[in-house]
Amino acid sequence: AVTGVQTCALPISLIRRSMQASYDLHLTDARSASLELLERYPDHPAGYTLMAETYWWEAQLDPQNSEIEKQYYSAQKLAVDKAEDALKQKKYPQVELLAYLASAHGSYARFQVTQKSAYFSAMRAGLRAHRYAEEVYRADKNYYDIWLGLGAFNYFTGALPGVIKPFAFLIGVRGDKSLGFQQLKVAMERGRYAQTEAKIVYYTALLEDKQYDTALATLESLMAEHRDNVALYTWATELFREQQKNLEGAAYFERLYQKNATQSPSVAKYALLEEVQLLRAHNRPVEASQVLQRLKSAPVNDALLNSKIQRLERGK
């Protein structure tokens, strides 16, 4: 999560272009903008932080790909190193660099949870991110992008499973999930760059809090804003499966497919992909096989989609 990128010297257009392209899952464009940023400002963490984000999104689509994971860790480490070095050089505003450190460590925490289910290392990274976020907040309470980091920390550490809480307490991780919700809302409404990321974290918090109707409405608003981001489809599948509403979810994706079939056939195919998985989860093999045949009937030039179809054919 890019929790704070307010800056005087860096070109806002490149920052926004990279972030928007990542949210749209146009990762080539996002990396192009990030690369231009880090080439023009090689001693600043912005380009490296934004580059790391592209690999997190790619990992959402292909979570078992070790090469993507390696690229993410490399970019994230560079972001931290560049921010720490820049703090010593005092070339850029300190608050700006602290915000990037909060962002980079928060991003690592998110990756550990979503891709590795490594909650303890995520918790430690989240604690580091929170310390930097608090420094930013003390320096400028109107730096609303940093409220994303504060809100994420407060909510998720306040909602930790009971088995983890004793360990969290020992290393000083304590949060207030009600306060976290409030802070995320502030970031959504008043953040300069963090509004979309805050909405994503807010959705995750709603899902964790089992506020399913509000979570789905929030997710649908993200889908409407970023129509090509098929990673959001997998999030919707998770939401339906958590509620044990597999058939309702399958019907949802059928409607989504019909809606997108003409204008965005490749995107629509990903809706059928989720429909197959939900039907299988509900032990409807015949219906799932029929949808899979529809999915295969009009091949598209999408290597990842084709590999996912092949995995479905193998029963994976």
mmCIF file of N, CA, C and O in Angstrom, residues 14 17-18 28-42 46-48 50-51 54:
data_model
loop_
_atom_site.group_PDB
_atom_site.id
_atom_site.type_symbol
_atom_site.label_atom_id
_atom_site.label_comp_id
_atom_site.label_asym_id
_atom_site.label_seq_id
_atom_site.Cartn_x
_atom_site.Cartn_y
_atom_site.Cartn_z
ATOM 1 N N LEU A 14 3.651 10.939 -13.121
ATOM 2 C CA LEU A 14 4.237 9.600 -13.187
ATOM 3 C C LEU A 14 3.765 8.735 -12.027
ATOM 4 O O LEU A 14 3.497 7.538 -12.197
ATOM 5 N N ARG A 17 0.191 7.837 -12.760
ATOM 6 C CA ARG A 17 0.107 6.903 -13.890
ATOM 7 C C ARG A 17 0.461 5.487 -13.453
ATOM 8 O O ARG A 17 -0.229 4.522 -13.801
ATOM 9 N N SER A 18 1.523 5.349 -12.670
ATOM 10 C CA SER A 18 1.923 4.023 -12.210
ATOM 11 C C SER A 18 0.863 3.404 -11.306
ATOM 12 O O SER A 18 0.504 2.233 -11.456
ATOM 13 N N THR A 28 2.341 -3.555 -17.604
ATOM 14 C CA THR A 28 3.423 -3.061 -18.459
ATOM 15 C C THR A 28 3.514 -1.545 -18.375
ATOM 16 O O THR A 28 4.607 -0.977 -18.239
ATOM 17 N N ASP A 29 2.372 -0.885 -18.436
ATOM 18 C CA ASP A 29 2.353 0.575 -18.327
ATOM 19 C C ASP A 29 2.763 1.023 -16.933
ATOM 20 O O ASP A 29 3.499 2.005 -16.778
ATOM 21 N N ALA A 30 2.312 0.304 -15.919
ATOM 22 C CA ALA A 30 2.682 0.659 -14.547
ATOM 23 C C ALA A 30 4.190 0.564 -14.351
ATOM 24 O O ALA A 30 4.811 1.439 -13.734
ATOM 25 N N ARG A 31 4.784 -0.470 -14.898
ATOM 26 C CA ARG A 31 6.242 -0.645 -14.750
ATOM 27 C C ARG A 31 7.011 0.371 -15.574
ATOM 28 O O ARG A 31 8.085 0.822 -15.168
ATOM 29 N N SER A 32 6.465 0.736 -16.715
ATOM 30 C CA SER A 32 7.109 1.766 -17.527
ATOM 31 C C SER A 32 7.186 3.083 -16.760
ATOM 32 O O SER A 32 8.236 3.748 -16.736
ATOM 33 N N ALA A 33 6.078 3.467 -16.125
ATOM 34 C CA ALA A 33 6.064 4.714 -15.355
ATOM 35 C C ALA A 33 6.973 4.610 -14.134
ATOM 36 O O ALA A 33 7.703 5.556 -13.809
ATOM 37 N N SER A 34 6.957 3.460 -13.459
ATOM 38 C CA SER A 34 7.819 3.273 -12.281
ATOM 39 C C SER A 34 9.291 3.315 -12.678
ATOM 40 O O SER A 34 10.121 3.913 -11.979
ATOM 41 N N LEU A 35 9.618 2.675 -13.807
ATOM 42 C CA LEU A 35 10.999 2.657 -14.280
ATOM 43 C C LEU A 35 11.475 4.056 -14.635
ATOM 44 O O LEU A 35 12.603 4.448 -14.295
ATOM 45 N N GLU A 36 10.619 4.834 -15.289
ATOM 46 C CA GLU A 36 10.994 6.211 -15.611
ATOM 47 C C GLU A 36 11.233 7.018 -14.341
ATOM 48 O O GLU A 36 12.177 7.813 -14.255
ATOM 49 N N LEU A 37 10.411 6.780 -13.335
ATOM 50 C CA LEU A 37 10.543 7.489 -12.068
ATOM 51 C C LEU A 37 11.851 7.130 -11.372
ATOM 52 O O LEU A 37 12.585 8.013 -10.906
ATOM 53 N N LEU A 38 12.179 5.843 -11.306
ATOM 54 C CA LEU A 38 13.402 5.462 -10.599
ATOM 55 C C LEU A 38 14.657 5.801 -11.393
ATOM 56 O O LEU A 38 15.735 6.022 -10.818
ATOM 57 N N GLU A 39 14.543 5.892 -12.729
ATOM 58 C CA GLU A 39 15.698 6.307 -13.530
ATOM 59 C C GLU A 39 15.967 7.802 -13.375
ATOM 60 O O GLU A 39 17.114 8.230 -13.348
ATOM 61 N N ARG A 40 14.897 8.586 -13.253
ATOM 62 C CA ARG A 40 15.056 10.028 -13.082
ATOM 63 C C ARG A 40 15.426 10.399 -11.651
ATOM 64 O O ARG A 40 16.097 11.405 -11.414
ATOM 65 N N TYR A 41 14.978 9.584 -10.703
ATOM 66 C CA TYR A 41 15.246 9.847 -9.285
ATOM 67 C C TYR A 41 15.764 8.559 -8.634
ATOM 68 O O TYR A 41 15.089 7.938 -7.804
ATOM 69 N N PRO A 42 16.973 8.129 -9.008
ATOM 70 C CA PRO A 42 17.482 6.838 -8.519
ATOM 71 C C PRO A 42 17.780 6.815 -7.023
ATOM 72 O O PRO A 42 17.929 5.727 -6.447
ATOM 73 N N ALA A 46 10.500 6.266 -4.390
ATOM 74 C CA ALA A 46 9.178 6.239 -5.035
ATOM 75 C C ALA A 46 9.084 5.187 -6.132
ATOM 76 O O ALA A 46 8.160 4.361 -6.151
ATOM 77 N N GLY A 47 10.010 5.229 -7.088
ATOM 78 C CA GLY A 47 9.932 4.304 -8.213
ATOM 79 C C GLY A 47 10.016 2.853 -7.785
ATOM 80 O O GLY A 47 9.313 1.996 -8.327
ATOM 81 N N TYR A 48 10.872 2.565 -6.798
ATOM 82 C CA TYR A 48 11.042 1.198 -6.322
ATOM 83 C C TYR A 48 9.797 0.717 -5.570
ATOM 84 O O TYR A 48 9.378 -0.437 -5.708
ATOM 85 N N LEU A 50 6.691 1.784 -6.041
ATOM 86 C CA LEU A 50 5.633 1.571 -7.016
ATOM 87 C C LEU A 50 5.898 0.338 -7.877
ATOM 88 O O LEU A 50 4.966 -0.381 -8.253
ATOM 89 N N MET A 51 7.166 0.064 -8.155
ATOM 90 C CA MET A 51 7.510 -1.147 -8.899
ATOM 91 C C MET A 51 7.137 -2.394 -8.103
ATOM 92 O O MET A 51 6.596 -3.365 -8.649
ATOM 93 N N THR A 54 3.575 -3.442 -8.491
ATOM 94 C CA THR A 54 3.183 -4.158 -9.718
ATOM 95 C C THR A 54 3.361 -5.656 -9.539
ATOM 96 O O THR A 54 2.574 -6.444 -10.082
#
